[in-house]
Structure formats: structure tokens, C-alpha cells
Coordinates of N, CA, C and O in Angstrom, one line a residue:
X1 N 25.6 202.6 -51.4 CA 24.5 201.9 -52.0 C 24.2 200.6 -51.2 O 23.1 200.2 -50.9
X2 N 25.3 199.9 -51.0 CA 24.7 198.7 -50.1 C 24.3 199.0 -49.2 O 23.1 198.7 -49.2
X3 N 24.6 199.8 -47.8 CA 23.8 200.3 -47.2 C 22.5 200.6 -47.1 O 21.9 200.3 -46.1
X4 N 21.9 201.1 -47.9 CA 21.0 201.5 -48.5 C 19.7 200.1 -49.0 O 18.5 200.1 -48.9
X5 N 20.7 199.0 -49.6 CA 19.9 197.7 -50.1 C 20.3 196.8 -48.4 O 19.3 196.2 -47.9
X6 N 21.1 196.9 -47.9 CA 20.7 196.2 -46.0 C 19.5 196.9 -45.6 O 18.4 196.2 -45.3
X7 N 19.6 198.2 -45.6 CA 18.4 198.6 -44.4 C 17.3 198.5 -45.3 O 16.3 199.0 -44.7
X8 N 16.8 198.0 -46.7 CA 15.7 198.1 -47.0 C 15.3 196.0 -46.6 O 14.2 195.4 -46.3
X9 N 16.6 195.5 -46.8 CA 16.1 194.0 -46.5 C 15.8 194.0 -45.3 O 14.7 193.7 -45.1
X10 N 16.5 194.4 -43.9 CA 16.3 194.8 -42.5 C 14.7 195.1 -42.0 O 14.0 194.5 -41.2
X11 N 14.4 196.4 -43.1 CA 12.9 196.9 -43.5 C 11.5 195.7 -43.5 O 10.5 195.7 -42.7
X12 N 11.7 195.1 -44.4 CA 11.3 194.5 -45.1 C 11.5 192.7 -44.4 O 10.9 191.8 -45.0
X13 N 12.0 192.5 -43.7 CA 12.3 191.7 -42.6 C 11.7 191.8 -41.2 O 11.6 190.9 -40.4
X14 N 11.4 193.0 -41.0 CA 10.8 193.2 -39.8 C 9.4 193.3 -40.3 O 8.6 193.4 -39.4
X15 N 8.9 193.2 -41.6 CA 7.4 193.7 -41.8 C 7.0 192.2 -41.8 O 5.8 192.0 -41.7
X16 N 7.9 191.1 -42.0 CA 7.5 189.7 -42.0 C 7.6 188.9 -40.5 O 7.1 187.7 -40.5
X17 N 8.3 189.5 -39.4 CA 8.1 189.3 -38.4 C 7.1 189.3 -37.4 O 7.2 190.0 -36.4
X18 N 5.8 188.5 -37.7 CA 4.8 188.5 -36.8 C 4.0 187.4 -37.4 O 3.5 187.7 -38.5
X19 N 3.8 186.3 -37.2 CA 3.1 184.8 -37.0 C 1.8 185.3 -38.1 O 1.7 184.8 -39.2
X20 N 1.1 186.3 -37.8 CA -0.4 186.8 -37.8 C -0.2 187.6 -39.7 O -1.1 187.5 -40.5
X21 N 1.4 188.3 -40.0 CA 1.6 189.1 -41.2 C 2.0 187.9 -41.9 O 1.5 188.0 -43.0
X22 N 2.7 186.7 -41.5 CA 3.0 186.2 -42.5 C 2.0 185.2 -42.9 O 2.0 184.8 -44.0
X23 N 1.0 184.8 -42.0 CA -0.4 184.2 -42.8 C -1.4 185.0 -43.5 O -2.1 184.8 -44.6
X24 N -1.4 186.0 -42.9 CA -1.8 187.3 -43.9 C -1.2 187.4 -45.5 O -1.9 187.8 -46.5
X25 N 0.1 187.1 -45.5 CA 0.8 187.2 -46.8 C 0.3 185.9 -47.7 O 0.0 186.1 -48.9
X26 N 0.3 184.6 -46.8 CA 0.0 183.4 -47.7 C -1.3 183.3 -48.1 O -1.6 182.6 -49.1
X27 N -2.1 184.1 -47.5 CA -3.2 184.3 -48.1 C -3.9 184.9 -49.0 O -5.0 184.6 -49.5
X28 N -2.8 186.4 -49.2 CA -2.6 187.5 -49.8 C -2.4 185.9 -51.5 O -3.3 185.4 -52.2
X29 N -0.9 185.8 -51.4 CA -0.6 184.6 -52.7 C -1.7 184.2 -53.0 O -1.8 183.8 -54.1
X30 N -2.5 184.1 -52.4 CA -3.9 182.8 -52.7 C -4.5 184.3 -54.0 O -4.6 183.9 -55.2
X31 N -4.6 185.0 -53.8 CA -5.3 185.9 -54.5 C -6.1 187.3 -53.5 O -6.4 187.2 -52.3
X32 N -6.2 188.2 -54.1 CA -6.9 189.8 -53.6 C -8.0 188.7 -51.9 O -8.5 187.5 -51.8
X33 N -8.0 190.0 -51.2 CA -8.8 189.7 -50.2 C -9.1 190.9 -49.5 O -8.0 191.5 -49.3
X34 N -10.3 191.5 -48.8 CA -10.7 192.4 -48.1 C -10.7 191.7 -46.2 O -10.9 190.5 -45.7
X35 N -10.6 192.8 -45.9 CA -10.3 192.3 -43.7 C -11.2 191.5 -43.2 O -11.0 190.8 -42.2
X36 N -12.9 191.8 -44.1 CA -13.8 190.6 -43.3 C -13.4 189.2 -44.3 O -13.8 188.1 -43.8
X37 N -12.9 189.0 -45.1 CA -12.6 187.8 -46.0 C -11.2 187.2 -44.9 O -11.2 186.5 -43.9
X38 N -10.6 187.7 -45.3 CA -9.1 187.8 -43.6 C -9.5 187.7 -42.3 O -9.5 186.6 -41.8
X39 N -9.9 188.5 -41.9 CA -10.0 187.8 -40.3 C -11.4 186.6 -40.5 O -11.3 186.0 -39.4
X40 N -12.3 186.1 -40.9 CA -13.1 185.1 -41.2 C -11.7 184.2 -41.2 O -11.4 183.6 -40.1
X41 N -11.1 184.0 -42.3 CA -10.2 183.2 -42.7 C -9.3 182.5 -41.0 O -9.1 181.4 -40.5
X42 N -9.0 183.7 -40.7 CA -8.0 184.0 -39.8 C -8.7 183.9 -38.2 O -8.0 184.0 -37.2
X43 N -9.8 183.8 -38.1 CA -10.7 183.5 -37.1 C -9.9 184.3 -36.0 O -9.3 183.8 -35.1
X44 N -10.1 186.2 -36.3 CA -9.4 186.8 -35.5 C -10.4 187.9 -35.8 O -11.2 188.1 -36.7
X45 N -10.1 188.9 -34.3 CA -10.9 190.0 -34.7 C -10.3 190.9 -35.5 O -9.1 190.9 -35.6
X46 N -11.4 191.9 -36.5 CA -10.7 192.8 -37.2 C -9.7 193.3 -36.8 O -8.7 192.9 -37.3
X47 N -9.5 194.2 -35.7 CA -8.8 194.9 -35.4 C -7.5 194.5 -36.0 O -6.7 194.8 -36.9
X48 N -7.5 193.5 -35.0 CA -5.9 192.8 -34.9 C -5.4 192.6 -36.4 O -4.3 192.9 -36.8
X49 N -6.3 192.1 -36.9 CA -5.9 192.0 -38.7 C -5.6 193.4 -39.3 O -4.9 193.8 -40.3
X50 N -6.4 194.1 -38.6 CA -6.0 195.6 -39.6 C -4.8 196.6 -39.3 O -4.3 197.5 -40.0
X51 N -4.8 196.1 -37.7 CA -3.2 196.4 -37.3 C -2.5 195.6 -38.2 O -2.2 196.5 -39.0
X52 N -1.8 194.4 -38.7 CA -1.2 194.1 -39.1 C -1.2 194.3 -40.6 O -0.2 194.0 -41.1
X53 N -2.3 194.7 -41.4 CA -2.4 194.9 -42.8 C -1.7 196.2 -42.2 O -0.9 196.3 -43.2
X54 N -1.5 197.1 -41.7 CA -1.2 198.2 -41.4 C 0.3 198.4 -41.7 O 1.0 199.0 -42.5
X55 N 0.5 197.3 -40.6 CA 2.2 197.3 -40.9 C 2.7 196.9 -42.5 O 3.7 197.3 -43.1
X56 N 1.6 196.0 -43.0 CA 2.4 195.8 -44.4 C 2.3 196.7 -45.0 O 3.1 196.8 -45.9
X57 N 1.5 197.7 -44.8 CA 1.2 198.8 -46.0 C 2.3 200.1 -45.5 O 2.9 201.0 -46.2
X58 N 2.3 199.8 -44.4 CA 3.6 201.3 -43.9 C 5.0 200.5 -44.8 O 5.9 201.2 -45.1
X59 N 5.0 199.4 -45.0 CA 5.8 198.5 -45.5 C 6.4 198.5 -46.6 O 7.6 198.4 -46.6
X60 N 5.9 198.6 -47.7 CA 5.0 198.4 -48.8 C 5.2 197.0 -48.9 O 5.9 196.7 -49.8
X61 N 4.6 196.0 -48.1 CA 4.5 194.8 -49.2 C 3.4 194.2 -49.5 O 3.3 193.2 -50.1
X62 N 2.3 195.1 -48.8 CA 0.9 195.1 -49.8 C -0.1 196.2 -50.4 O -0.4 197.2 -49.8
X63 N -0.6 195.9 -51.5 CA -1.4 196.9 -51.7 C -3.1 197.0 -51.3 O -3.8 196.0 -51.3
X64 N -3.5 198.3 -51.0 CA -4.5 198.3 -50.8 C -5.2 199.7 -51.5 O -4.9 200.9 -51.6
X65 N -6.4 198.8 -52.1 CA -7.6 199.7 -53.2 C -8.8 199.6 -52.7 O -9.4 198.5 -52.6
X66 N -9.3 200.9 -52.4 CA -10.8 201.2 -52.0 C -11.5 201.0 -53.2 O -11.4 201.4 -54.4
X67 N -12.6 200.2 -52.5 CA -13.6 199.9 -53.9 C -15.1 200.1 -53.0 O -15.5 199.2 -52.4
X68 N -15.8 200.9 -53.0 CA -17.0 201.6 -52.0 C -16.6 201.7 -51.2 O -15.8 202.6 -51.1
X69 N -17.1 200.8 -49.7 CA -16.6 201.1 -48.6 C -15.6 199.9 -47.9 O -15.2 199.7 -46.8
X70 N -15.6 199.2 -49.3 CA -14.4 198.1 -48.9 C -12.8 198.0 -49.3 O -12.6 198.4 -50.5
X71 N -12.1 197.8 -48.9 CA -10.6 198.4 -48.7 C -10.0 196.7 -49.3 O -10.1 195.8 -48.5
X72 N -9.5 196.3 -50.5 CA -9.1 195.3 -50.8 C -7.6 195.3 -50.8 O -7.0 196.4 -50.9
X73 N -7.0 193.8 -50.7 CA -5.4 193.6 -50.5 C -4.8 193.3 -51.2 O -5.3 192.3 -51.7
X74 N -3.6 193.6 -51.7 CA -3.3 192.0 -52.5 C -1.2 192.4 -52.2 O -0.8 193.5 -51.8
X75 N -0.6 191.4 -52.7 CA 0.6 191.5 -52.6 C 1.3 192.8 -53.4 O 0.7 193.0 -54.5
X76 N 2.2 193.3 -53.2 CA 2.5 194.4 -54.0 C 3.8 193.9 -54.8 O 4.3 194.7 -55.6
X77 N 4.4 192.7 -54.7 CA 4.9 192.2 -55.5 C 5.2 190.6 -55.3 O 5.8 190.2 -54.3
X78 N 4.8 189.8 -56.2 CA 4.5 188.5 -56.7 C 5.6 187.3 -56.2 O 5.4 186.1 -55.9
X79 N 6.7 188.2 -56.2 CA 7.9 187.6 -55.4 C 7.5 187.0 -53.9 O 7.7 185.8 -53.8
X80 N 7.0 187.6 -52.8 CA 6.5 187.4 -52.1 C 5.8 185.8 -51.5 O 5.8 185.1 -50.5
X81 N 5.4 185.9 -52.6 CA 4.7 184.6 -52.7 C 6.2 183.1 -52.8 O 6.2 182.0 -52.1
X82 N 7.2 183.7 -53.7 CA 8.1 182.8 -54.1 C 8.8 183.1 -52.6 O 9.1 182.1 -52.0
X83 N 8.9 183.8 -52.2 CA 10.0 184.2 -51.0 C 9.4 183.0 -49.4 O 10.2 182.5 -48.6
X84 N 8.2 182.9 -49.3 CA 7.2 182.5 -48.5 C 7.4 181.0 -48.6 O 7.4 180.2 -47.7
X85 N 7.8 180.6 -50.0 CA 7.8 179.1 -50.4 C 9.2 178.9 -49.8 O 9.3 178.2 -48.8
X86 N 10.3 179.4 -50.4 CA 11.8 179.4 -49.6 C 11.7 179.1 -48.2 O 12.3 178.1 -47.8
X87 N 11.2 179.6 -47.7 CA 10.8 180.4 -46.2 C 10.4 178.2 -45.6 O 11.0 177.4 -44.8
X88 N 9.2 178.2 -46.3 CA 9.0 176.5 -45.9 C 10.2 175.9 -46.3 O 11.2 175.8 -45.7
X89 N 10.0 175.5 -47.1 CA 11.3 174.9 -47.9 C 13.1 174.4 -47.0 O 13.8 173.4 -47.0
X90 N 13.0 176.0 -46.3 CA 14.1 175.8 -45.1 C 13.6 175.4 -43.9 O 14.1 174.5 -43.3
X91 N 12.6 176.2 -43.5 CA 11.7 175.5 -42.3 C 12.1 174.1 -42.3 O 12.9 173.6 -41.5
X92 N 11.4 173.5 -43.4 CA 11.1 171.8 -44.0 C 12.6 170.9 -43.6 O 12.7 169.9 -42.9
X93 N 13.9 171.5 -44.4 CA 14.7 170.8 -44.1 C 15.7 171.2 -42.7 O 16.9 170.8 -42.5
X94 N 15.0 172.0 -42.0 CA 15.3 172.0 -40.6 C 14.6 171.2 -39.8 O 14.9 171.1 -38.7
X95 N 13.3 170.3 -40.3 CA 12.6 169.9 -39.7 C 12.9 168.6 -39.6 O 12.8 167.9 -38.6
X96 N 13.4 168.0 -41.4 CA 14.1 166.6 -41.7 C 15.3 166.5 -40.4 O 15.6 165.8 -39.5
X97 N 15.8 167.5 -40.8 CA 17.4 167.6 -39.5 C 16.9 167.1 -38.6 O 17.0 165.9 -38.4
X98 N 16.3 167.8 -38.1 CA 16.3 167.5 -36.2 C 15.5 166.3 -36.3 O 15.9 165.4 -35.5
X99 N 14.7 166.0 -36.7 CA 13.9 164.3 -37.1 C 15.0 163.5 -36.9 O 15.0 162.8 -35.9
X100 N 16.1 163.5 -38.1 CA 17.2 162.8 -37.9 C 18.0 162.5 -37.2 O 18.6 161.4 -37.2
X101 N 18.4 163.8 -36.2 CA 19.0 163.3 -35.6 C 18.1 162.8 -34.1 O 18.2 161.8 -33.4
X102 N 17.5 163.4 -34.1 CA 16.5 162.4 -33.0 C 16.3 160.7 -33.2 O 16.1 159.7 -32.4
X103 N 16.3 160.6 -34.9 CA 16.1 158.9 -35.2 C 17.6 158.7 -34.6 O 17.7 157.9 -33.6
X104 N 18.6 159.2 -35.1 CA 19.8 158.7 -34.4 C 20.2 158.5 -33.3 O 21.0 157.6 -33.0
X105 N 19.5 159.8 -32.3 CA 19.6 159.8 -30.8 C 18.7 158.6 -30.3 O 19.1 158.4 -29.1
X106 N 17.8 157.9 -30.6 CA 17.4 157.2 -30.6 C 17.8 155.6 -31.1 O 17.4 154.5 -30.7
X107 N 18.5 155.8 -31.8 CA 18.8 154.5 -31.8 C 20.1 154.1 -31.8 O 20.5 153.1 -32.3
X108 N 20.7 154.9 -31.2 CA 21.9 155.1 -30.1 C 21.6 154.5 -29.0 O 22.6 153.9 -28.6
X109 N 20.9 154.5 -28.4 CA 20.3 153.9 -26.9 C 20.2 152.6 -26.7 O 19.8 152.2 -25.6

């Protein structure tokens, strides 16, 4: 069984590895969005956006619903959003860190 819960975080770790998926994701949080709403956003060509909505959906960590000939997004679970906040949160106080010690390296001199 753990095995099983590694390779799905492994999974699911690699679907968040790419600069382009995980602003896709924070925007996904913001609320539903279709690829011309996303790449507008994202000041990117479709393509490239739909490659990576691609990977989230081989993923599952988004969903997508055809509504005529528009294909809409949204997170496929809400966690996501909370996971993304963590995600800065550590960023953030790696960021105080190295601040600090630079104020320190600095006034060492």
C-alpha cells in the first residue's frame, strides 16, 4: 500500500513540474477557465497551453467539460489550491532565509 500512495505523490509531482502547469493551476483556484481565457491570461500560444492542460488531465488534476465547441477547466480537487499556497508559503520563508543571511553577510564586512 505505501508503495502504491509514493508513486501516486511521485505522479502527481511530476504533473506540477513545469513553471507554465503550475500558473495554469493558480489560475484554475481563481475559478473555471477555457484555453483562449488561459493563454490570453498567460500571454502564450494555445498550443503550448494545451500541451500542458494535457498533462494535467493525463494527470487527473484537472477537469475538463465540453460545453459546444468550448472545452472548460477547472481543478479536480480544491486541495490544490491549498497545496499551491504551502508551496509559497515555503518559497517565502526560503526567501526571508537567504535575505538574512545576506543582511548578515553584509554586515559582517
Amino acid at each position: 500500500m505505501n508503495y502504491e500512495v509514493q508513486q501516486f505523490k511521485s505522479e502527481f509531482f511530476k504533473a506540477l513540474a513545469h513553471p507554465m502547469r503550475i500558473r495554469i493551476l493558480e489560475l484554475l483556484s481563481e475559478g473555471e477557465k477555457n484555453v483562449n481565457e488561459l493563454q490570453a491570461i498567460l500571454g502564450s500560444e494555445g498550443s503550448a497551453v494545451s500541451q500542458q492542460l494535457a498533462v494535467l488531465r493525463a494527470k487527473n488534476v484537472v477537469n475538463s467539460v465540453k460545453e459546444g465547441t468550448t472545452v472548460i477547466y477547472s481543478l479536480r480537487d480544491p486541495l490544490i489550491k491549498e497545496l499551491l499556497g504551502v508551496a509559497k508559503r515555503i518559497f517565502d520563508n526560503h526567501l526571508v532565509s537567504a535575505i538574512t543571511m545576506l543582511e548578515n553577510m553584509r554586515s559582517g564586512d
